[in-house]
Short mmCIF file of C-alpha atoms in Angstrom, two decimals:
data_model
loop_
_atom_site.label_atom_id
_atom_site.label_comp_id
_atom_site.label_asym_id
_atom_site.label_seq_id
_atom_site.Cartn_x
_atom_site.Cartn_y
_atom_site.Cartn_z
CA MET A 1 -3.97 -24.44 9.38
CA LYS A 2 -2.63 -24.33 5.91
CA LEU A 3 -4.70 -21.31 5.00
CA VAL A 4 -3.69 -19.64 8.26
CA LEU A 5 0.03 -20.10 7.33
CA HIS A 6 -0.74 -18.87 3.86
CA ILE A 7 -2.21 -15.65 5.17
CA ILE A 8 0.70 -15.23 7.62
CA ARG A 9 3.15 -15.68 4.71
CA LYS A 10 1.19 -12.98 2.64
CA ASP A 11 1.21 -10.60 5.55
CA PHE A 12 4.92 -11.07 6.18
CA ARG A 13 5.74 -10.41 2.61
CA HIS A 14 3.47 -7.33 2.77
CA LEU A 15 5.03 -6.01 6.05
CA ARG A 16 8.70 -6.99 5.58
CA PHE A 17 10.11 -3.48 5.35
CA ILE A 18 8.15 -1.75 8.16
CA PHE A 19 8.50 -4.94 10.30
CA GLY A 20 12.32 -5.00 9.67
CA THR A 21 12.68 -1.40 10.71
CA TRP A 22 10.61 -1.96 13.82
CA CYS A 23 12.70 -5.04 14.75
CA ALA A 24 15.83 -3.03 14.37
CA LEU A 25 14.38 -0.37 16.69
CA VAL A 26 13.36 -3.02 19.28
CA ILE A 27 16.88 -4.39 19.45
CA LEU A 28 18.27 -0.79 19.54
CA THR A 29 16.05 0.08 22.49
CA GLY A 30 17.02 -3.15 24.31
CA ALA A 31 20.64 -2.44 23.79
CA TRP A 32 20.29 1.24 24.93
CA ASN A 33 18.36 0.11 27.97
CA ALA A 34 21.07 -2.28 28.90
CA HIS A 35 23.66 0.44 28.34
CA TRP A 36 21.51 2.99 30.11
CA GLY A 37 21.71 0.96 33.31
CA ARG A 38 25.51 1.21 33.34
CA LEU A 39 25.60 4.93 32.43
CA LYS A 40 22.94 5.88 35.05
CA GLU A 41 25.54 6.64 37.52
CA ASN A 42 27.08 9.34 35.26
CA PRO A 43 24.72 12.39 35.22
CA GLU A 44 26.36 13.93 32.29
CA TYR A 45 25.91 10.99 29.98
CA SER A 46 22.63 10.02 31.40
CA HIS A 47 21.01 13.34 30.44
CA HIS A 48 21.84 12.90 26.70
CA PHE A 49 20.92 9.27 26.76
CA TRP A 50 17.61 9.89 28.48
CA SER A 51 16.31 12.20 25.86
CA PHE A 52 17.58 10.16 22.91
CA VAL A 53 16.45 6.81 24.23
CA LEU A 54 13.04 8.28 25.13
CA GLU A 55 12.67 9.53 21.44
CA VAL A 56 13.68 6.06 20.00
CA ALA A 57 11.30 4.35 22.40
CA MET A 58 8.53 6.65 21.32
CA VAL A 59 9.30 5.94 17.64
CA GLU A 60 9.36 2.20 18.39
CA LEU A 61 5.91 2.30 20.03
CA LEU A 62 4.45 4.33 17.05
CA LEU A 63 6.05 1.90 14.55
CA ARG A 64 4.69 -1.00 16.61
CA ALA A 65 1.14 0.59 16.20
CA ALA A 66 1.91 1.12 12.37
CA VAL A 67 2.80 -2.57 12.09
CA VAL A 68 -0.44 -3.50 13.75
CA SER A 69 -2.43 -1.07 11.56
CA LYS A 70 -0.88 -2.34 8.27
CA LEU A 71 -1.46 -5.96 9.32
CA ILE A 72 -5.17 -5.51 10.36
CA HIS A 73 -6.11 -2.92 7.68
CA SER A 74 -4.72 -5.15 4.91
CA ASP A 75 -7.82 -7.34 5.63
CA SER A 76 -10.03 -4.74 7.24
CA ALA A 77 -13.11 -5.78 9.14
CA VAL A 78 -14.81 -2.34 8.58
CA GLY A 79 -17.00 -1.54 5.60
CA SER A 80 -17.89 -3.72 2.79
CA THR A 81 -15.07 -3.22 0.21
CA ALA A 82 -12.19 -5.42 1.66
CA PHE A 83 -10.92 -8.02 -0.87
CA TRP A 84 -11.07 -10.97 1.70
CA LEU A 85 -14.82 -10.53 2.01
CA SER A 86 -15.52 -12.16 -1.37
CA ARG A 87 -12.91 -14.79 -0.88
CA PRO A 88 -13.42 -18.29 0.71
CA ILE A 89 -11.49 -17.29 3.84
CA PRO A 90 -13.17 -18.36 7.11
CA LYS A 91 -13.30 -15.42 9.57
CA THR A 92 -11.72 -17.49 12.31
CA ASN A 93 -8.77 -18.47 10.13
CA LEU A 94 -8.20 -14.83 9.20
CA LEU A 95 -8.33 -13.72 12.88
CA ALA A 96 -6.06 -16.71 13.89
CA SER A 97 -3.56 -15.76 11.30
CA LYS A 98 -3.42 -12.12 12.62
CA ALA A 99 -3.32 -13.24 16.21
CA ILE A 100 -0.44 -15.70 15.54
CA PHE A 101 1.48 -13.11 13.58
CA LEU A 102 1.16 -10.60 16.41
CA ALA A 103 1.83 -13.04 19.16
CA VAL A 104 4.99 -14.64 17.67
CA LEU A 105 6.52 -11.92 15.67
CA VAL A 106 5.58 -8.74 17.73
CA VAL A 107 4.49 -9.54 21.37
CA LEU A 108 7.10 -12.15 22.07
CA PRO A 109 10.17 -10.22 20.84
CA VAL A 110 9.14 -7.18 22.84
CA ALA A 111 8.66 -9.31 25.94
CA ILE A 112 11.95 -11.00 25.62
CA VAL A 113 13.96 -7.71 24.95
CA GLU A 114 12.06 -6.00 27.91
CA SER A 115 12.62 -8.87 30.33
CA GLU A 116 16.34 -9.27 29.23
CA PHE A 117 17.32 -5.70 29.16
CA GLY A 118 14.74 -3.75 31.02
CA THR A 119 12.42 -0.95 30.07
CA LEU A 120 12.78 2.84 30.09
CA LEU A 121 10.62 3.28 33.17
CA SER A 122 11.74 0.62 35.40
CA ASP A 123 15.12 0.31 37.16
CA THR A 124 15.12 -3.51 37.02
CA PRO A 125 13.96 -5.67 34.17
CA PRO A 126 10.45 -7.09 34.60
CA GLN A 127 9.75 -10.72 34.99
CA PHE A 128 9.20 -12.38 31.66
CA LEU A 129 5.46 -12.94 32.31
CA GLU A 130 5.00 -9.32 33.51
CA ALA A 131 6.70 -8.03 30.31
CA LEU A 132 4.69 -10.47 28.24
CA LEU A 133 1.38 -9.32 29.73
CA SER A 134 2.14 -5.58 29.20
CA SER A 135 3.41 -6.24 25.67
CA MET A 136 0.15 -8.08 25.03
CA ALA A 137 -1.89 -5.38 26.41
CA TYR A 138 -0.46 -2.74 24.11
CA ILE A 139 -0.91 -4.98 21.11
CA SER A 140 -4.49 -5.89 22.18
CA VAL A 141 -5.40 -2.20 22.31
CA PHE A 142 -3.68 -1.34 19.06
CA THR A 143 -5.40 -4.36 17.39
CA LEU A 144 -8.80 -3.35 18.63
CA MET A 145 -8.38 0.21 17.35
CA ALA A 146 -7.18 -1.08 14.02
CA ALA A 147 -10.15 -3.59 13.81
CA LEU A 148 -12.59 -0.68 14.33
CA THR A 149 -11.16 1.59 11.76
CA ARG A 150 -10.47 1.50 8.02
CA ASN A 151 -6.88 2.81 7.82
CA LEU A 152 -4.00 4.30 9.79
CA VAL A 153 -5.44 7.86 9.66
CA GLY A 154 -8.68 6.52 11.09
CA MET A 155 -6.74 4.64 13.72
CA ALA A 156 -4.60 7.76 14.57
CA THR A 157 -7.73 9.75 15.01
CA LEU A 158 -9.41 7.17 17.14
CA ALA A 159 -6.23 6.82 19.23
CA ALA A 160 -6.25 10.63 19.93
CA ILE A 161 -9.87 10.38 20.97
CA VAL A 162 -9.28 7.31 23.09
CA PHE A 163 -6.21 8.71 24.88
CA GLY A 164 -8.03 12.02 25.45
CA ALA A 165 -10.90 10.03 27.01
CA ILE A 166 -8.47 7.83 29.08
CA TRP A 167 -6.94 10.93 30.39
CA LEU A 168 -10.31 12.42 31.41
CA PHE A 169 -11.29 9.00 32.85
CA PHE A 170 -8.07 8.74 35.00
CA SER A 171 -8.23 12.45 36.01
CA GLY A 172 -11.85 11.86 37.30
CA LEU A 173 -10.80 8.73 39.15
CA ILE A 174 -7.90 10.50 40.75
CA LEU A 175 -10.28 13.33 42.06
CA LEU A 176 -12.74 10.77 43.13
CA ASN A 177 -10.07 8.78 44.97
CA ARG A 178 -8.79 11.98 46.59
CA TRP A 179 -12.32 12.60 47.92
CA TYR A 180 -12.63 9.08 49.07
CA SER A 181 -9.24 9.20 50.90
CA GLU A 182 -10.22 12.50 52.57
CA HIS A 183 -13.23 10.72 53.94
CA GLY A 184 -11.01 7.85 55.20
CA ARG A 185 -12.28 5.44 52.57
CA THR A 186 -10.65 3.20 49.86
CA GLY A 187 -11.29 4.31 46.32
CA TRP A 188 -10.67 2.76 42.94
CA ASP A 189 -7.60 0.64 42.51
CA LEU A 190 -6.24 0.59 38.97
CA SER A 191 -2.88 -0.79 39.70
CA GLY A 192 -1.73 -4.31 39.28
CA GLU A 193 -1.52 -6.85 36.65
CA TRP A 194 -5.19 -7.79 36.47
CA LEU A 195 -5.71 -4.58 34.52
CA TRP A 196 -3.31 -5.71 31.81
CA LEU A 197 -4.96 -9.16 31.76
CA PHE A 198 -8.45 -7.64 31.68
CA LEU A 199 -7.39 -5.40 28.82
CA VAL A 200 -6.00 -8.25 26.82
CA VAL A 201 -9.21 -10.45 27.31
CA ALA A 202 -11.64 -7.52 26.79
CA CYS A 203 -9.90 -6.08 23.74
CA GLY A 204 -9.49 -9.69 22.29
CA ALA A 205 -13.13 -10.37 22.76
CA VAL A 206 -14.39 -7.15 21.13
CA THR A 207 -11.88 -7.75 18.23
CA TRP A 208 -13.23 -11.21 17.90
CA HIS A 209 -16.80 -9.78 17.91
CA GLN A 210 -15.89 -7.29 15.23
CA TYR A 211 -14.32 -9.79 12.85
CA LEU A 212 -17.16 -12.45 13.26
CA THR A 213 -20.11 -10.08 13.01
CA ARG A 214 -18.51 -6.96 11.30
CA ARG A 215 -21.00 -4.94 13.28
CA THR A 216 -18.72 -1.90 13.73
CA GLY A 217 -21.17 0.28 15.50
CA ARG A 218 -21.91 -2.33 18.23
CA SER A 219 -18.23 -3.15 18.50
CA ARG A 220 -17.39 0.49 19.07
CA VAL A 221 -20.01 0.74 21.75
CA LEU A 222 -18.64 -2.35 23.52
CA ALA A 223 -15.10 -0.98 23.17
CA PHE A 224 -15.66 2.58 24.28
CA PHE A 225 -18.37 2.15 26.82
CA GLY A 226 -18.35 -1.56 27.77
CA ILE A 227 -14.75 -2.02 28.58
CA PRO A 228 -14.24 1.23 30.78
CA ILE A 229 -17.58 0.48 32.67
CA VAL A 230 -16.32 -3.08 33.43
CA ILE A 231 -12.93 -1.71 34.55
CA LEU A 232 -14.65 0.77 36.85
CA VAL A 233 -16.93 -1.82 38.34
CA LEU A 234 -14.02 -4.31 38.88
CA SER A 235 -11.64 -1.81 40.36
CA GLY A 236 -14.31 -0.14 42.60
CA PRO A 237 -14.09 0.29 46.40
CA TRP A 238 -16.79 -2.51 46.72
CA PHE A 239 -14.15 -5.24 45.91
CA MET B 1 -37.31 -22.16 -13.43
CA ASN B 2 -34.01 -23.32 -12.05
CA THR B 3 -32.76 -20.19 -10.22
CA ILE B 4 -29.29 -19.49 -8.87
CA ILE B 5 -30.33 -16.22 -7.14
CA GLU B 6 -33.67 -15.63 -5.56
CA THR B 7 -34.64 -12.76 -3.29
CA GLN B 8 -37.87 -12.38 -1.32
CA GLY B 9 -38.94 -8.97 0.00
CA LEU B 10 -35.30 -7.86 0.32
CA SER B 11 -34.97 -4.44 1.78
CA ARG B 12 -32.19 -2.40 3.11
CA ARG B 13 -32.27 0.87 4.99
CA PHE B 14 -29.44 3.31 5.67
CA GLY B 15 -30.75 5.62 8.41
CA LYS B 16 -33.85 7.22 6.91
CA ASN B 17 -33.12 6.17 3.29
CA LEU B 18 -34.50 3.04 1.88
CA ALA B 19 -31.88 1.78 -0.62
CA VAL B 20 -33.74 -1.44 -1.54
CA THR B 21 -37.43 -1.77 -1.02
CA ASP B 22 -39.19 -5.21 -0.87
CA LEU B 23 -37.16 -6.63 -3.84
CA THR B 24 -38.37 -10.01 -5.10
CA MET B 25 -36.31 -11.23 -7.97
CA LYS B 26 -35.09 -14.44 -9.60
CA VAL B 27 -31.98 -14.92 -11.67
CA PRO B 28 -32.25 -18.22 -13.70
CA ARG B 29 -29.16 -20.52 -13.78
CA GLY B 30 -27.03 -20.45 -16.89
CA ARG B 31 -27.99 -16.88 -17.96
CA ILE B 32 -25.97 -13.81 -18.38
CA CYS B 33 -28.22 -11.43 -16.56
CA ALA B 34 -27.98 -7.56 -16.44
CA LEU B 35 -29.24 -5.72 -13.37
CA LEU B 36 -30.08 -2.35 -14.84
CA GLY B 37 -31.05 0.83 -13.05
CA PRO B 38 -30.06 4.42 -12.97
CA ASN B 39 -27.53 5.69 -10.37
CA GLY B 40 -28.93 5.20 -6.88
CA ALA B 41 -31.38 2.57 -7.92
CA GLY B 42 -30.10 0.16 -5.46
CA LYS B 43 -28.02 -2.20 -7.62
CA THR B 44 -24.80 -2.14 -5.53
CA THR B 45 -26.70 -2.50 -2.25
CA THR B 46 -28.52 -5.43 -3.71
CA ILE B 47 -25.30 -7.07 -4.79
CA LYS B 48 -23.66 -6.48 -1.51
CA MET B 49 -26.61 -8.14 0.23
CA LEU B 50 -26.32 -11.05 -2.08
CA MET B 51 -22.70 -11.40 -1.26
CA ASN B 52 -23.27 -11.16 2.49
CA MET B 53 -21.25 -8.01 2.67
CA ILE B 54 -24.07 -6.11 4.20
CA ARG B 55 -27.12 -7.51 6.05
CA PRO B 56 -30.58 -7.01 4.78
CA SER B 57 -32.84 -4.86 6.99
CA ALA B 58 -35.74 -7.12 5.96
CA GLY B 59 -36.49 -10.12 3.71
CA ASN B 60 -34.01 -12.67 2.50
CA ALA B 61 -31.93 -13.76 -0.33
CA THR B 62 -30.81 -17.16 -1.50
CA VAL B 63 -27.52 -17.57 -3.45
CA LEU B 64 -26.45 -20.99 -4.83
CA GLY B 65 -29.19 -22.51 -2.67
CA THR B 66 -27.89 -20.85 0.60
CA GLU B 67 -29.32 -18.07 2.55
CA SER B 68 -27.18 -15.01 1.70
CA VAL B 69 -26.48 -14.20 5.41
CA GLN B 70 -25.16 -17.84 5.83
CA LEU B 71 -22.75 -17.56 2.81
CA GLY B 72 -19.44 -19.04 3.85
CA PRO B 73 -16.18 -20.13 2.29
CA ARG B 74 -17.78 -23.21 0.53
CA GLU B 75 -20.20 -20.90 -1.39
CA LEU B 76 -17.68 -18.04 -1.89
CA SER B 77 -15.38 -20.58 -3.64
CA ARG B 78 -17.99 -21.04 -6.32
CA ILE B 79 -18.63 -17.31 -6.78
CA GLY B 80 -16.48 -14.84 -8.73
CA TYR B 81 -17.01 -11.18 -7.62
CA VAL B 82 -15.65 -8.10 -9.29
CA SER B 83 -16.79 -4.59 -8.15
CA GLU B 84 -15.65 -1.10 -9.00
CA ASN B 85 -15.50 -0.45 -5.12
CA GLN B 86 -13.56 -3.55 -4.28
CA GLU B 87 -10.05 -2.88 -2.70
CA LEU B 88 -7.35 -5.03 -4.20
CA PRO B 89 -4.23 -5.47 -2.15
CA GLY B 90 -2.25 -2.63 -3.81
CA SER B 91 1.11 -3.55 -2.35
CA MET B 92 1.13 -6.90 -4.06
CA LYS B 93 2.44 -7.52 -7.54
CA VAL B 94 0.04 -9.20 -10.00
CA TRP B 95 1.87 -12.57 -9.75
CA GLU B 96 1.72 -12.28 -5.88
CA LEU B 97 -2.02 -11.82 -5.89
CA ILE B 98 -2.44 -14.84 -8.16
CA ASP B 99 -0.13 -16.77 -5.89
CA TYR B 100 -2.19 -15.63 -2.92
CA CYS B 101 -5.56 -16.53 -4.38
CA GLN B 102 -4.64 -19.87 -6.01
CA PRO B 103 -4.49 -22.10 -2.86
CA MET B 104 -7.83 -20.96 -1.75
CA TYR B 105 -9.64 -22.58 -4.66
CA PRO B 106 -9.58 -26.35 -5.28
CA SER B 107 -10.96 -25.76 -8.79
CA TRP B 108 -8.18 -23.15 -9.79
CA ASP B 109 -7.44 -23.78 -13.43
CA GLU B 110 -3.69 -22.71 -14.19
CA ASP B 111 -4.20 -22.98 -17.92
CA LEU B 112 -7.11 -20.73 -17.76
CA CYS B 113 -5.26 -18.27 -15.55
CA ASP B 114 -2.39 -18.25 -18.12
CA ASP B 115 -4.82 -17.73 -20.87
CA LEU B 116 -6.43 -14.78 -18.96
CA VAL B 117 -3.06 -13.29 -18.37
CA GLN B 118 -2.41 -13.40 -22.13
CA LEU B 119 -5.86 -12.29 -23.02
CA PHE B 120 -5.78 -9.22 -20.78
CA ASP B 121 -2.12 -8.58 -21.32
CA LEU B 122 -1.33 -8.23 -17.75
CA PRO B 123 2.04 -7.07 -16.28
CA LEU B 124 2.70 -9.78 -13.74
CA THR B 125 5.76 -8.12 -12.04
CA GLN B 126 4.13 -4.72 -11.53
CA LYS B 127 2.50 -3.68 -8.14
CA ILE B 128 -1.27 -3.50 -8.31
CA LYS B 129 -1.25 0.06 -6.88
CA SER B 130 0.70 1.25 -9.78
CA LEU B 131 -1.63 0.02 -12.39
CA SER B 132 -4.29 2.01 -14.15
CA ARG B 133 -7.87 1.56 -13.21
CA GLY B 134 -8.65 -0.50 -16.27
CA VAL B 135 -5.79 -2.97 -15.72
CA ARG B 136 -6.75 -3.28 -12.10
CA ILE B 137 -10.24 -4.27 -13.08
CA LYS B 138 -8.78 -6.85 -15.40
CA VAL B 139 -6.66 -8.17 -12.65
CA ALA B 140 -9.82 -8.44 -10.45
CA LEU B 141 -11.52 -10.22 -13.20
CA LEU B 142 -8.72 -12.71 -13.57
CA VAL B 143 -8.68 -13.63 -9.91
CA ALA B 144 -12.52 -13.97 -10.09
CA LEU B 145 -12.61 -16.20 -13.04
CA ALA B 146 -9.52 -18.48 -12.96
CA TYR B 147 -11.31 -21.04 -10.66
CA ARG B 148 -14.19 -21.38 -13.05
CA PRO B 149 -16.85 -20.03 -10.63
CA GLU B 150 -20.50 -21.18 -11.11
CA LEU B 151 -21.74 -17.66 -10.53
CA VAL B 152 -19.90 -14.49 -11.54
CA ILE B 153 -21.20 -11.22 -10.04
CA LEU B 154 -19.88 -8.02 -11.60
CA ASP B 155 -20.83 -4.71 -10.04
CA GLU B 156 -20.30 -1.75 -12.42
CA PRO B 157 -17.20 -3.39 -13.96
CA PHE B 158 -17.12 -0.78 -16.82
CA SER B 159 -17.21 2.47 -15.03
CA GLY B 160 -14.05 4.56 -15.61
CA LEU B 161 -12.76 2.22 -18.28
CA ASP B 162 -11.77 3.59 -21.60
CA PRO B 163 -13.42 2.11 -24.73
CA LEU B 164 -10.62 -0.12 -25.69
CA VAL B 165 -10.37 -1.60 -22.21
CA ARG B 166 -14.20 -2.07 -22.11
CA ASP B 167 -14.00 -3.82 -25.45
CA GLU B 168 -11.17 -6.13 -24.30
CA PHE B 169 -13.04 -6.86 -21.09
CA ILE B 170 -16.28 -7.77 -22.95
CA ARG B 171 -14.43 -9.88 -25.48
CA GLY B 172 -12.74 -11.74 -22.66
CA LEU B 173 -16.09 -12.37 -20.95
CA LEU B 174 -17.73 -13.52 -24.31
CA GLU B 175 -14.86 -15.77 -25.04
CA LEU B 176 -15.08 -17.32 -21.56
CA SER B 177 -18.91 -17.58 -21.80
CA GLY B 178 -18.44 -19.85 -24.75
CA ARG B 179 -16.04 -22.10 -22.66
CA SER B 180 -17.85 -22.33 -19.33
CA GLU B 181 -21.28 -23.16 -17.91
CA TRP B 182 -21.91 -20.18 -15.65
CA THR B 183 -24.36 -17.63 -14.59
CA VAL B 184 -23.29 -14.05 -14.67
CA LEU B 185 -25.00 -11.18 -12.97
CA ILE B 186 -23.84 -7.73 -14.20
CA ALA B 187 -25.02 -4.64 -12.43
CA SER B 188 -24.50 -1.62 -14.64
CA HIS B 189 -26.05 1.70 -15.83
CA ASP B 190 -23.93 1.39 -18.98
CA ILE B 191 -26.32 -0.42 -21.17
CA ASP B 192 -24.42 0.06 -24.44
CA GLU B 193 -21.81 -2.25 -22.96
CA VAL B 194 -23.96 -5.04 -21.42
CA GLU B 195 -26.22 -5.24 -24.47
CA ARG B 196 -23.62 -7.37 -26.28
CA LEU B 197 -23.39 -9.74 -23.31
CA VAL B 198 -26.64 -10.34 -21.65
CA ASP B 199 -29.68 -12.74 -22.29
CA TRP B 200 -31.72 -11.82 -19.28
CA VAL B 201 -32.67 -8.39 -17.88
CA CYS B 202 -33.70 -7.21 -14.35
CA VAL B 203 -34.57 -3.54 -14.15
CA ILE B 204 -34.74 -1.88 -10.74
CA ASP B 205 -35.72 1.54 -9.88
CA ARG B 206 -35.59 3.13 -6.42
CA GLY B 207 -34.82 -0.31 -4.96
CA GLN B 208 -37.82 -2.06 -6.52
CA LEU B 209 -37.88 -4.67 -9.29
CA ARG B 210 -39.71 -3.40 -12.46
CA ILE B 211 -38.81 -6.05 -15.01
CA SER B 212 -37.30 -9.46 -14.97
CA GLU B 213 -37.32 -11.32 -18.25
CA SER B 214 -35.20 -12.48 -21.24
CA THR B 215 -33.61 -10.00 -23.51
CA ALA B 216 -35.35 -11.70 -26.52
CA ALA B 217 -38.82 -11.44 -24.84
CA LEU B 218 -38.21 -7.76 -23.96
CA GLU B 219 -36.95 -6.94 -27.47
CA ASP B 220 -39.96 -8.80 -28.96
CA ARG B 221 -42.57 -6.85 -27.02
CA PHE B 222 -41.20 -3.32 -27.14
CA ARG B 223 -41.54 -1.27 -30.28
CA GLN B 224 -41.01 2.40 -31.03
CA CYS B 225 -44.21 3.60 -32.97
CA GLU B 226 -44.66 6.75 -34.95
CA PHE B 227 -47.69 7.99 -37.00
CA THR B 228 -49.36 11.08 -38.12
CA LEU B 229 -52.89 12.00 -36.89
CA ALA B 230 -55.48 12.85 -39.37
CA ALA B 231 -56.49 16.54 -39.34
CA GLY B 232 -58.45 17.50 -36.33
CA GLN B 233 -57.93 14.05 -34.79
CA GLN B 234 -56.86 13.68 -31.14
CA LEU B 235 -55.00 10.87 -29.35
CA PRO B 236 -57.28 8.80 -27.10
CA ASP B 237 -57.39 10.16 -23.67
CA PRO B 238 -56.17 8.40 -21.57
CA VAL B 239 -53.70 6.60 -23.94
CA PRO B 240 -53.55 2.78 -23.30
CA ASP B 241 -51.39 1.79 -20.36
CA SER B 242 -48.98 -0.06 -22.67
CA TRP B 243 -48.05 3.17 -24.46
CA LEU B 244 -45.13 4.67 -22.79
CA THR B 245 -43.81 8.25 -23.17
CA ALA B 246 -46.38 9.25 -25.67
CA GLU B 247 -45.33 12.71 -27.21
CA SER B 248 -46.60 14.67 -30.11
CA SER B 249 -45.18 17.37 -32.29
CA GLY B 250 -47.94 18.89 -34.27
CA GLN B 251 -49.86 15.91 -35.80
CA ARG B 252 -46.89 13.60 -35.52
CA VAL B 253 -47.13 11.25 -32.57
CA ARG B 254 -44.31 9.05 -31.20
CA PHE B 255 -44.51 6.45 -28.31
CA VAL B 256 -43.25 3.11 -27.13
CA VAL B 257 -45.57 0.04 -27.07
CA THR B 258 -44.65 -2.45 -24.32
CA ASP B 259 -46.99 -5.27 -25.46
CA TYR B 260 -46.48 -5.41 -29.25
CA HIS B 261 -47.44 -8.63 -31.05
CA GLU B 262 -45.91 -9.25 -34.55
CA GLN B 263 -49.30 -10.35 -35.91
CA THR B 264 -51.73 -8.08 -34.23
CA GLY B 265 -49.66 -5.15 -33.03
CA GLU B 266 -50.35 -2.69 -35.83
CA ALA B 267 -54.05 -3.50 -36.04
CA GLN B 268 -54.41 -2.83 -32.27
CA ILE B 269 -52.75 0.71 -32.70
CA ARG B 270 -55.06 1.41 -35.77
CA LYS B 271 -57.95 0.33 -33.68
CA ALA B 272 -57.06 2.75 -30.88
CA VAL B 273 -56.43 5.56 -33.20
CA PRO B 274 -58.59 5.09 -36.31
CA GLY B 275 -57.54 7.09 -39.39
CA LEU B 276 -53.93 7.38 -38.54
CA LYS B 277 -51.44 7.76 -41.34
CA GLU B 278 -47.80 7.00 -42.17
CA MET B 279 -47.26 4.61 -39.32
CA THR B 280 -43.83 3.14 -38.62
CA VAL B 281 -42.96 0.50 -36.09
CA ASN B 282 -39.37 -0.13 -35.20
CA ARG B 283 -37.56 -2.67 -33.08
CA MET B 284 -35.66 -1.10 -30.05
CA SER B 285 -32.30 -1.69 -28.60
CA LEU B 286 -31.96 -2.59 -24.99
CA LYS B 287 -30.71 0.89 -24.25
CA ALA B 288 -33.77 2.54 -26.02
CA ILE B 289 -36.03 0.24 -23.96
CA PHE B 290 -34.34 1.07 -20.70
CA MET B 291 -34.42 4.86 -21.51
CA SER B 292 -38.05 4.81 -22.18
CA LEU B 293 -38.73 2.89 -19.07
CA ALA B 294 -36.50 5.15 -16.96
CA ARG B 295 -38.32 8.19 -18.32
CA GLN B 296 -41.79 6.56 -17.47
CA TYR B 297 -40.57 5.75 -13.98
CA ARG B 298 -39.43 9.42 -13.48
CA ARG B 299 -42.76 10.63 -14.89
CA HIS B 300 -44.59 8.37 -12.35
CA ARG B 301 -42.65 9.74 -9.49
CA GLU B 302 -43.32 13.33 -10.58
CA VAL B 303 -47.06 12.57 -10.72
CA GLN B 304 -46.94 10.87 -7.28
CA THR B 305 -45.20 13.89 -5.74
#
């Protein structure tokens, strides 16, 4: 535990500026979300706020990904040149330190702010557990992408490919579901909290696998083929 | 022989390329061993397998009595590793890196650490990313030596360093060698530099071990020979296997003998080439020995292809 805290302290020192900026944005987004609710009735104000808050929320999300990238890439699990590989750091301790950092300093604040002040997309603030789950899902996906790449540029490239693939995946599902409904049958159901929960567990498991084995090729196959296939199977009309 | 590193049939393949082929090697405990080979010989790949940074495709290696693929924190706390490819945490200041590494090692020696800071003249308050390459290597060496490791592995530590920094680096290592009981494995193609340090040599070529013996034994048995043939006389065909890179210019012949004996060496050469004149036999530097071996390996490859 001493070593885990030691790594967390090192990471906090390393990330303090970007982390501080991100925290300020989270608070700002929360405050605007709270204010937004009151101004919603006024169409003149709401128009200006909508575009501004949307931009701030986007920046906050990108900065959140950058925080994850800096945290994970500072002790990269890809390649054979990372400093930690020649140091007496158990892989489980390293992973635990990253998980604790993210859970306490990133996931929890977002969940608290969202459940307290609401989100951009919903009229009413979500329940705390619901907000916690969605916040965990975002962070799990970001963490997995960071764990499978060497740096922020690699992660951004991977994100572009992944989101492109997700878009194709969902478009295909929507078409398939339309065909199913035309024939009076139930299609794939990708709504609900089980998807968030599954993403958290699956991304966590692949990240764990990557850190423990450092077999990046296998982890990438698991992430980009294994996870979508399991989602397809679990959400299929046969359930 | 009490060995600290031992490999058995170690191989590593990257796609179609065999970087290391069936490498069987022993590094004796307490030696400063040079792992020599030209660029692309497989030195870095071998070291990365020894450090469990990459997995072997076949064979196995034992480091400090543990299978390399099982190397964990307990063994790593007894190994100091410095590589030209290693990424240091650039956003840390030098003192922060020392502060980060210190608690990981029960054997961390603060006095030694202070001595090394002095010896290498390190700027403690500067960020690592702002340091020159030479100073970064010295920082890496500091955090690899301050806990008095039993085994120090250096992978091309001199590449890109200016002569002054190289000299400081080597003097630092030599000074520490006098103080510590350790084994050092240095992979390098920079023989001039390692010559001052090492007492054991392993030569690898195309991923295969060619030589593994003490520097003294190697320097004892290698000689540069030169003589003049008598008029009309020819070199024996084929030349003895132990004569490397034999070349002639007119009647003057020059070659390297790989099994020279102080008492009988000259007589053996005279027996192989009766009537030769003006013979000189000179000891060779490690660099000259390595160069003649490298030329020989290349010649063998050309013959094979």
